[in-house]
PDB file of C-alpha atoms in Angstrom:
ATOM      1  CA  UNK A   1      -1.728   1.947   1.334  1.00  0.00           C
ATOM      2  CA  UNK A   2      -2.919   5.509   1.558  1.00  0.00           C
ATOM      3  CA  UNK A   3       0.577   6.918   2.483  1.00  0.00           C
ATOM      4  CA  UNK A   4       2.564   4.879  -0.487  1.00  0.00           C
ATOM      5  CA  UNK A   5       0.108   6.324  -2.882  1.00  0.00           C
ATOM      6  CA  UNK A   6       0.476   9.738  -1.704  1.00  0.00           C
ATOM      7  CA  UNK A   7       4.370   9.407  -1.899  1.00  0.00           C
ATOM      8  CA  UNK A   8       3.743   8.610  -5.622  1.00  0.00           C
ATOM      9  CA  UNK A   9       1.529  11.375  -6.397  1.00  0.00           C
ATOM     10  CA  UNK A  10       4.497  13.949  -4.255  1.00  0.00           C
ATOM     11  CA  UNK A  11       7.282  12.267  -6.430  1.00  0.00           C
ATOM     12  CA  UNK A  12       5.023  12.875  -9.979  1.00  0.00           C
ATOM     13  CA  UNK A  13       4.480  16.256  -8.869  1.00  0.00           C
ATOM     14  CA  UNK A  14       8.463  16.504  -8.241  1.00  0.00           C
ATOM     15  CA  UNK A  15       9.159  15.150 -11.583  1.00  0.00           C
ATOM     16  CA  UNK A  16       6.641  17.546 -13.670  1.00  0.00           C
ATOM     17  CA  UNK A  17       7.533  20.784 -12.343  1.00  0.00           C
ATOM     18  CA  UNK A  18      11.586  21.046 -13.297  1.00  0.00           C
ATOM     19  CA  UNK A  19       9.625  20.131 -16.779  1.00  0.00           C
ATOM     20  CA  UNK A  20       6.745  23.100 -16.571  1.00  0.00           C
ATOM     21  CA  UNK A  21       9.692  25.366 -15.208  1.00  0.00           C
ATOM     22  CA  UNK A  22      11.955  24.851 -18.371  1.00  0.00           C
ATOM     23  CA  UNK A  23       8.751  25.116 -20.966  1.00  0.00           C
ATOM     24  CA  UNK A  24       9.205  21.835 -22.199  1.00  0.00           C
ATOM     25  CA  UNK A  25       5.523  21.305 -23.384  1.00  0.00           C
ATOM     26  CA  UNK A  26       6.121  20.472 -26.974  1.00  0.00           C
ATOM     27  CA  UNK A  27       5.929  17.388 -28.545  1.00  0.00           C
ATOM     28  CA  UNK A  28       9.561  17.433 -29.421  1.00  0.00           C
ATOM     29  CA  UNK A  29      10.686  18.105 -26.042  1.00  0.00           C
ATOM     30  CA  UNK A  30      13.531  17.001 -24.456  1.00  0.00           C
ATOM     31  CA  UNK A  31      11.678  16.032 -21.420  1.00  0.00           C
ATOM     32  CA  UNK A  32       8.163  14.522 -21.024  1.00  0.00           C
ATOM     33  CA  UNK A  33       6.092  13.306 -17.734  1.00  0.00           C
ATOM     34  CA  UNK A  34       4.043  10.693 -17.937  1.00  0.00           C
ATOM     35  CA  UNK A  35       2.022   8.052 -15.425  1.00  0.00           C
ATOM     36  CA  UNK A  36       2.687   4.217 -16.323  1.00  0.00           C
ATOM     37  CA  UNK A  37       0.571   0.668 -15.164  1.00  0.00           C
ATOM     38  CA  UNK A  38       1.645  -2.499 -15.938  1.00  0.00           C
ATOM     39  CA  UNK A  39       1.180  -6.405 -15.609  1.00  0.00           C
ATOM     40  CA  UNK A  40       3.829  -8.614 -13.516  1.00  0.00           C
ATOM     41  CA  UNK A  41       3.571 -12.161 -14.342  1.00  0.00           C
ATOM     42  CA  UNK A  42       5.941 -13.717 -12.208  1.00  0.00           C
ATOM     43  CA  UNK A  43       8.311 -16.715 -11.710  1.00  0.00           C
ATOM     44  CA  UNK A  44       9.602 -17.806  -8.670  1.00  0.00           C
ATOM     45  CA  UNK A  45      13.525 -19.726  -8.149  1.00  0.00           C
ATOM     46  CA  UNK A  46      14.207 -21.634  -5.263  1.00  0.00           C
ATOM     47  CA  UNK A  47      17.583 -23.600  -3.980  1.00  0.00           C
ATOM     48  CA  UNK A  48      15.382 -26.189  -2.008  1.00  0.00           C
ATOM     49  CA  UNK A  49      12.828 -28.661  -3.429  1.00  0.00           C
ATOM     50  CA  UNK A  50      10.682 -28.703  -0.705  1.00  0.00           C
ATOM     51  CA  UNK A  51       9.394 -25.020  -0.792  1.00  0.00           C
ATOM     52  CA  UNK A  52       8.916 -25.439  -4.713  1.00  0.00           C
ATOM     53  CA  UNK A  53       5.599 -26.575  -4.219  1.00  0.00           C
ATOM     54  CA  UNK A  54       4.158 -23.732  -2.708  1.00  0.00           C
ATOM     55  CA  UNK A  55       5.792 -21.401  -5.435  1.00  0.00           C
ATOM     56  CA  UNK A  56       4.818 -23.646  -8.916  1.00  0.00           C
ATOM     57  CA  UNK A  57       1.669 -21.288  -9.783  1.00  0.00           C
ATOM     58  CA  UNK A  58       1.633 -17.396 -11.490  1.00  0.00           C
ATOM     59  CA  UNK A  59      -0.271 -15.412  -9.731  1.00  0.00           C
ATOM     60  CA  UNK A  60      -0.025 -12.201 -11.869  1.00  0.00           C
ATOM     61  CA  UNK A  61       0.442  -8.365 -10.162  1.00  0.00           C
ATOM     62  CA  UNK A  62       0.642  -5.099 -11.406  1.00  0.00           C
ATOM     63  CA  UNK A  63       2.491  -1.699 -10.991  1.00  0.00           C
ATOM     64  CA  UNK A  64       1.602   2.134 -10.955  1.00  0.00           C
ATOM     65  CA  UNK A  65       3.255   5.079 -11.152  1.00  0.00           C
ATOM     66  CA  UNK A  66       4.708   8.292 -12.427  1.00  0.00           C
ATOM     67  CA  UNK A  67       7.431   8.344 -15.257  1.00  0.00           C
ATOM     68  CA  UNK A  68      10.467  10.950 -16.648  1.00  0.00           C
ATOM     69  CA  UNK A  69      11.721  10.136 -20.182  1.00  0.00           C
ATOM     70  CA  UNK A  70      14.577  12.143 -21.245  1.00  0.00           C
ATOM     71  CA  UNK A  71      15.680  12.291 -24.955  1.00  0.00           C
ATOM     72  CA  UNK A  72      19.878  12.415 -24.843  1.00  0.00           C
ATOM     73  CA  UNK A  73      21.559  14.869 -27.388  1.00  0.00           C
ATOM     74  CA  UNK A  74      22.561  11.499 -29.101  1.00  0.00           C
ATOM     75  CA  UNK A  75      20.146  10.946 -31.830  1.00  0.00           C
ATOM     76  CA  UNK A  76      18.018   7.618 -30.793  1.00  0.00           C
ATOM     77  CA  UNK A  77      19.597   7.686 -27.134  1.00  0.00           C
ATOM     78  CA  UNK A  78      17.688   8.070 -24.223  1.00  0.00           C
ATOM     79  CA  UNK A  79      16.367   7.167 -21.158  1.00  0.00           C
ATOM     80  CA  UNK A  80      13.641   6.683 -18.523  1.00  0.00           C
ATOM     81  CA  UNK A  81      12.992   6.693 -14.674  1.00  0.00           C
ATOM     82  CA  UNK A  82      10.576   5.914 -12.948  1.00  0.00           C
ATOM     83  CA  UNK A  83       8.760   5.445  -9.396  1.00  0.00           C
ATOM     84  CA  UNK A  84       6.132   2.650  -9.332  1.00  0.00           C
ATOM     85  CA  UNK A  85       4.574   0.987  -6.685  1.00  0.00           C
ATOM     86  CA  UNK A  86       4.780  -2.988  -7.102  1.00  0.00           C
ATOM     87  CA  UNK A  87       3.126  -6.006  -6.294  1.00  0.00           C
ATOM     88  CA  UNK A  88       4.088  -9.468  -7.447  1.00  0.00           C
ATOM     89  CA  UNK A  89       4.032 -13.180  -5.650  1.00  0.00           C
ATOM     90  CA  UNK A  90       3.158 -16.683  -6.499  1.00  0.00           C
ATOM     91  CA  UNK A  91       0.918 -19.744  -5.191  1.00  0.00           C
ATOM     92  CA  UNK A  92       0.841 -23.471  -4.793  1.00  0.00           C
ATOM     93  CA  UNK A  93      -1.311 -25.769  -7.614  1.00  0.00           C
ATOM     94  CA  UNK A  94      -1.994 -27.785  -4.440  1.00  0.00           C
ATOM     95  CA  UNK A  95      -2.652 -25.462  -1.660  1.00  0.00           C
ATOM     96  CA  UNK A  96      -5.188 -22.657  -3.080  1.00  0.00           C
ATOM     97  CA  UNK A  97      -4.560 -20.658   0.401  1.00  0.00           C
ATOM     98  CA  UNK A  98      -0.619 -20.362  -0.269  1.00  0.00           C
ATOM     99  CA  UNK A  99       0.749 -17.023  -1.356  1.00  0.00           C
ATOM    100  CA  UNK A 100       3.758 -15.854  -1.662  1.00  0.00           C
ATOM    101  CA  UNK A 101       3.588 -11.903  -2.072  1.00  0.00           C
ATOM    102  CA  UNK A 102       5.855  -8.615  -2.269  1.00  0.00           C
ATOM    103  CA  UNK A 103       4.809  -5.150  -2.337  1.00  0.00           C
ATOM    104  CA  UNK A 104       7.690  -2.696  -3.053  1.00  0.00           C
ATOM    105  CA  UNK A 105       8.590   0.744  -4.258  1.00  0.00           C
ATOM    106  CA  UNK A 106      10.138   0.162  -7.457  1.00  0.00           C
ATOM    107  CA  UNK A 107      13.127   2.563  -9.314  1.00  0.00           C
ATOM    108  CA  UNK A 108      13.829   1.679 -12.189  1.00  0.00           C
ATOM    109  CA  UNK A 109      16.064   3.835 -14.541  1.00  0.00           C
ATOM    110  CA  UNK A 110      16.416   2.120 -18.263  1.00  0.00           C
ATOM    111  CA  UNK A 111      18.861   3.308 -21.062  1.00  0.00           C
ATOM    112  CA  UNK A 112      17.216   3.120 -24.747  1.00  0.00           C
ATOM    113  CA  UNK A 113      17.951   3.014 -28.119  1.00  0.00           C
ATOM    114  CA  UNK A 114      15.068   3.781 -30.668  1.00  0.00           C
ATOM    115  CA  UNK A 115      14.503   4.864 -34.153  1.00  0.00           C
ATOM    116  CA  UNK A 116      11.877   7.161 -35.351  1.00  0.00           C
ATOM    117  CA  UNK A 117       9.635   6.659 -38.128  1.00  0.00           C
ATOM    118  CA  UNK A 118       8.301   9.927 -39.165  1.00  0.00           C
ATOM    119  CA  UNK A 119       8.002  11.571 -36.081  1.00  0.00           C
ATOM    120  CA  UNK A 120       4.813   9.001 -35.953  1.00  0.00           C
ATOM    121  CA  UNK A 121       6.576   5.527 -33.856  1.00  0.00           C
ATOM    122  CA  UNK A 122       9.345   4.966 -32.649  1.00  0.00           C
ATOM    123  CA  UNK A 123      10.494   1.328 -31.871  1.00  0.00           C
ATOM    124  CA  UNK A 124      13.520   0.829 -28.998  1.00  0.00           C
ATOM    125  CA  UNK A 125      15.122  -1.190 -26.864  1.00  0.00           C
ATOM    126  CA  UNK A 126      16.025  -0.989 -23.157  1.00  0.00           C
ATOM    127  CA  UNK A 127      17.880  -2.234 -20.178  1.00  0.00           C
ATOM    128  CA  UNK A 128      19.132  -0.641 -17.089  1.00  0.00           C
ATOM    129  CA  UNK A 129      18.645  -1.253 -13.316  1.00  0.00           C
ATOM    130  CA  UNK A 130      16.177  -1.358 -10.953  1.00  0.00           C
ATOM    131  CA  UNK A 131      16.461  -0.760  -7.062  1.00  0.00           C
ATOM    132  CA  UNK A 132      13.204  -2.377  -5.072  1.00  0.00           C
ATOM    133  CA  UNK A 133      11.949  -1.235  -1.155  1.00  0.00           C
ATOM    134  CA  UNK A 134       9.674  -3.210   0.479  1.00  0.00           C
ATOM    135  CA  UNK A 135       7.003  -1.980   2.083  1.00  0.00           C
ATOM    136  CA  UNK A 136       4.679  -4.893   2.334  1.00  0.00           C
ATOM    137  CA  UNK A 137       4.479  -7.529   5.189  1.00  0.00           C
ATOM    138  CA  UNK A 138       7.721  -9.222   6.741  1.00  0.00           C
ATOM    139  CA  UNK A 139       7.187 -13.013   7.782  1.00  0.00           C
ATOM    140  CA  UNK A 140       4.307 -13.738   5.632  1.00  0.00           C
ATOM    141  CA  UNK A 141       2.946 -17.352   6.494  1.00  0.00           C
ATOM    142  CA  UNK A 142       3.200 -19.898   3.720  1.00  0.00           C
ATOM    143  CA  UNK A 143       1.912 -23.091   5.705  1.00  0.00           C
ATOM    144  CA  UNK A 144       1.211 -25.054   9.085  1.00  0.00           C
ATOM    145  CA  UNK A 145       2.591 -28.013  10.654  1.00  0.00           C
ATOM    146  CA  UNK A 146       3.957 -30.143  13.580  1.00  0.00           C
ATOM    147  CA  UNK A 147       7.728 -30.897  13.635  1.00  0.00           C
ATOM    148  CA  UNK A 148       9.091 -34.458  13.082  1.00  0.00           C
ATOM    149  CA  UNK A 149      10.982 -34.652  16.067  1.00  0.00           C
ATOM    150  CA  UNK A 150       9.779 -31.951  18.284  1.00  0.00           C
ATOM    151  CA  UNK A 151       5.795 -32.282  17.324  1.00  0.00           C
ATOM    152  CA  UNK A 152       5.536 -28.464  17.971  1.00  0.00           C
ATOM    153  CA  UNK A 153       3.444 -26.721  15.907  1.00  0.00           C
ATOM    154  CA  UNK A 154       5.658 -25.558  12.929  1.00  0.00           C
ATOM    155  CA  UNK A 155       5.011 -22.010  10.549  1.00  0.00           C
ATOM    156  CA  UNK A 156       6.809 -21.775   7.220  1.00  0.00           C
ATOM    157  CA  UNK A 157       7.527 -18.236   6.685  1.00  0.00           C
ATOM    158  CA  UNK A 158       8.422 -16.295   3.653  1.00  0.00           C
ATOM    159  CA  UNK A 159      10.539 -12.852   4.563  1.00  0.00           C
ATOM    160  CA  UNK A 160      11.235 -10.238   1.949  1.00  0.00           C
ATOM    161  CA  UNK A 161      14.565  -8.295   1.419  1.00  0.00           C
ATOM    162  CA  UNK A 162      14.212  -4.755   2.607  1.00  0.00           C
ATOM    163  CA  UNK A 163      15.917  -3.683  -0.345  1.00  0.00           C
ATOM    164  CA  UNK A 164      16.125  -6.166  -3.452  1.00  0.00           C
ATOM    165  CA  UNK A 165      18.612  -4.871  -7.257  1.00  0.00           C
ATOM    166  CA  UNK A 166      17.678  -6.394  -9.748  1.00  0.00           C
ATOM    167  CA  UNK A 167      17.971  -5.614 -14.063  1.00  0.00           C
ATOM    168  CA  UNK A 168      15.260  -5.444 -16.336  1.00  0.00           C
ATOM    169  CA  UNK A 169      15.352  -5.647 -20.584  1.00  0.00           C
ATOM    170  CA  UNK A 170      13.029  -6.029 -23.074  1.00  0.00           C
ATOM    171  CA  UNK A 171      11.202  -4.033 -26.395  1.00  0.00           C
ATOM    172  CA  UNK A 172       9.007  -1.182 -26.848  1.00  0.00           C
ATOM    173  CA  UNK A 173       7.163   1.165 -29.163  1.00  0.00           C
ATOM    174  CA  UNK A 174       5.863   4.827 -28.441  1.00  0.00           C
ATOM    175  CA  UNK A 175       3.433   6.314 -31.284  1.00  0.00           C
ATOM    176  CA  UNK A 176       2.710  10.161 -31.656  1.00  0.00           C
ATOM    177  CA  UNK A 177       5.143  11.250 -28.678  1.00  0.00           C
ATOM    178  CA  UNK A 178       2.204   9.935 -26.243  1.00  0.00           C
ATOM    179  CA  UNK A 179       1.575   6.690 -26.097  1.00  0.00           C
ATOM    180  CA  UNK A 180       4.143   4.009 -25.190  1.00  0.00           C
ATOM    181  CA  UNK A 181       4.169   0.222 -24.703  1.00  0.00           C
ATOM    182  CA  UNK A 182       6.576  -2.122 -23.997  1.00  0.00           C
ATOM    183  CA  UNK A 183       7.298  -5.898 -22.632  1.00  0.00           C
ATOM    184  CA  UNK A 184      10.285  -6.841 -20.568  1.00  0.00           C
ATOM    185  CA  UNK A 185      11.826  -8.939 -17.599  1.00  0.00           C
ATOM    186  CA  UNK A 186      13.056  -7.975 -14.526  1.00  0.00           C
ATOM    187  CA  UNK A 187      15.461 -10.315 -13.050  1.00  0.00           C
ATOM    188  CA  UNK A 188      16.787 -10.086  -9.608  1.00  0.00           C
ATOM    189  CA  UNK A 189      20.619 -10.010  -9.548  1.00  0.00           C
ATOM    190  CA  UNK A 190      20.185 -11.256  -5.806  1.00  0.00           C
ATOM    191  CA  UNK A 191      17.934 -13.121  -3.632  1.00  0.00           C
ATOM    192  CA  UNK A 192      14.639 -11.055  -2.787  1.00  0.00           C
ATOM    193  CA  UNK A 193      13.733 -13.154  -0.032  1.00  0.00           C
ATOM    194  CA  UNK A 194      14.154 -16.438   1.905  1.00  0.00           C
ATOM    195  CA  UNK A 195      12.018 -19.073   3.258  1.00  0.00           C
ATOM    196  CA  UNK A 196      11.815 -19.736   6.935  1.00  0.00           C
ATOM    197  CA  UNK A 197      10.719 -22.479   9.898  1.00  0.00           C
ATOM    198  CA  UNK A 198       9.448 -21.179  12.889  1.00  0.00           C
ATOM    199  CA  UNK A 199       9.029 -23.255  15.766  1.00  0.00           C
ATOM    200  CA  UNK A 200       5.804 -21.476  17.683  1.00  0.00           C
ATOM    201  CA  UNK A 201       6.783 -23.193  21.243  1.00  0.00           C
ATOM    202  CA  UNK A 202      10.038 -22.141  21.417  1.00  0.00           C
ATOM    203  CA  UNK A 203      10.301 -19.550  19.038  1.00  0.00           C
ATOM    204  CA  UNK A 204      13.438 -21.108  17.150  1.00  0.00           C
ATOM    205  CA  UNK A 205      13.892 -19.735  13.608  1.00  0.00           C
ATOM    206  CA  UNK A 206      15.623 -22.664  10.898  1.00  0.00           C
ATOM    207  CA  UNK A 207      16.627 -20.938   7.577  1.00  0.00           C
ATOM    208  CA  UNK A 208      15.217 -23.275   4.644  1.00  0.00           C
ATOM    209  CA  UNK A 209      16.056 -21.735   1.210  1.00  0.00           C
ATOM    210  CA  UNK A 210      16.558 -18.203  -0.374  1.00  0.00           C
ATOM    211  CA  UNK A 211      14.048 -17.107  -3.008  1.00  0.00           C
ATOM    212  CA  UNK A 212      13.893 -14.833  -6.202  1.00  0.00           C
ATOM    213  CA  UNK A 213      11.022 -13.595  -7.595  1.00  0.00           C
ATOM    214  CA  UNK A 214      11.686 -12.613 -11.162  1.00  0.00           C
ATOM    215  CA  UNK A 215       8.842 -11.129 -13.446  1.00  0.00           C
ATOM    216  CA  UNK A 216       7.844 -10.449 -17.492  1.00  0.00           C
ATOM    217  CA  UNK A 217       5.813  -7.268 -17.329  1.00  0.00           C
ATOM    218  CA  UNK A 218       3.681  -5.700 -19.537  1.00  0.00           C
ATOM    219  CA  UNK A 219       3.459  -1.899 -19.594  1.00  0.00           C
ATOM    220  CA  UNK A 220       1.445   1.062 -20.772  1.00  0.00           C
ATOM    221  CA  UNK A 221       2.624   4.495 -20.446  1.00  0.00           C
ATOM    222  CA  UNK A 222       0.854   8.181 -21.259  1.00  0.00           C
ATOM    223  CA  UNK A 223       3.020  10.831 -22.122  1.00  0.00           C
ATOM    224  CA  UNK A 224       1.130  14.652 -20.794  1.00  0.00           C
TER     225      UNK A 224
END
């Protein structure tokens, strides 16, 4: 945990010196660093029905990190990119031990459209993509059994993509050049993981299903 931490603080210092260097301090800048924290409340899709049970309850995350927004000569155009460490999963209503997690390094770089009011707010909207590395656990265990035919003790294991693309859209507002907040979804273009069956005598691995985890997120960003 230490080490992705300090690789956000090294990429927030990376991102706020080209800024310093070029004297764009004003509040009409063309360039402005902030640091942004936010809410994931997920949803989880599954092709099989009988993993869906361990993935029917939110268990909401959050994400950290440094942020560039860049105002584009085109009046109203912009856009952002940031760095954010992520965490997100889900849970079974009937097993309270179940979760399904992901911890990631999140890019995301989002085009915008806003309008300013008065050099006060400034409502937009936003999309772009977003490119995810995991740095959390591989083979997470979801849940124990014995095998139908086998009786071998049996692990159900949940394995994350090492790299997951996905596309996120949604609404914001930014008041006084330092403040902005926003609400959007992230939606995985691809599967971010898949589900597993392990037999522990033999070792035999059985795929079961692939998995998204897709996520509305609420997010607060300060503009230095």
């Amino acid at each position: 945990m230490n080490k992705i931490f300090s690789l956000i603080s090294i990429a927030f210092l990376l991102m706020s010196a080209p800024c310093k260097a070029q004297g764009y301090e004003t509040d009409h800048s063309m360039f402005h660093v902030g640091v942004t924290a936010g809410l994931n409340i997920e949803s989880a899709w599954t092709e099989n029905s009988s993993v869906k049970m361990y993935t029917n309850k939110v268990k909401p995350g959050f994400f950290v990190g440094p942020t560039l927004f860049c105002n584009s000569p085109l009046k109203g155009f912009g856009f952002d990119f940031s760095v954010l460490f992520d965490q997100r999963g889900v849970g079974s209503k009937e097993y309270s031990n179940v979760a399904v997690k992901s911890q990631s390094i999140q890019f995301p770089l989002n085009f915008r459209y806003g309008i300013n009011y008065g050099n006060m707010i400034m409502p937009y909207i936003f999309f772009g993509p977003q490119l995810a590395v995991n740095v959390g656990k591989k083979d997470v265990p979801i849940a124990s059994g014995v095998g139908s035919t086998t009786k071998h003790p049996m692990l159900l294991l949940w394995d994350p993509k090492p790299l997951v693309v996905s596309l996120n859209f949604g609404v914001g507002i930014v008041a006084m050049d330092k403040v902005q907040a926003r609400v959007s979804y992230n939606l995985a273009l691809r599967r971010t993981g898949w589900f597993e069956r392990v037999d522990l005598v033999t070792g035999e691995r059985r795929f079961i299903s692939v998995g998204k985890l897709n996520a509305c997120q609420v997010a607060i960003t300060y503009f230095f």
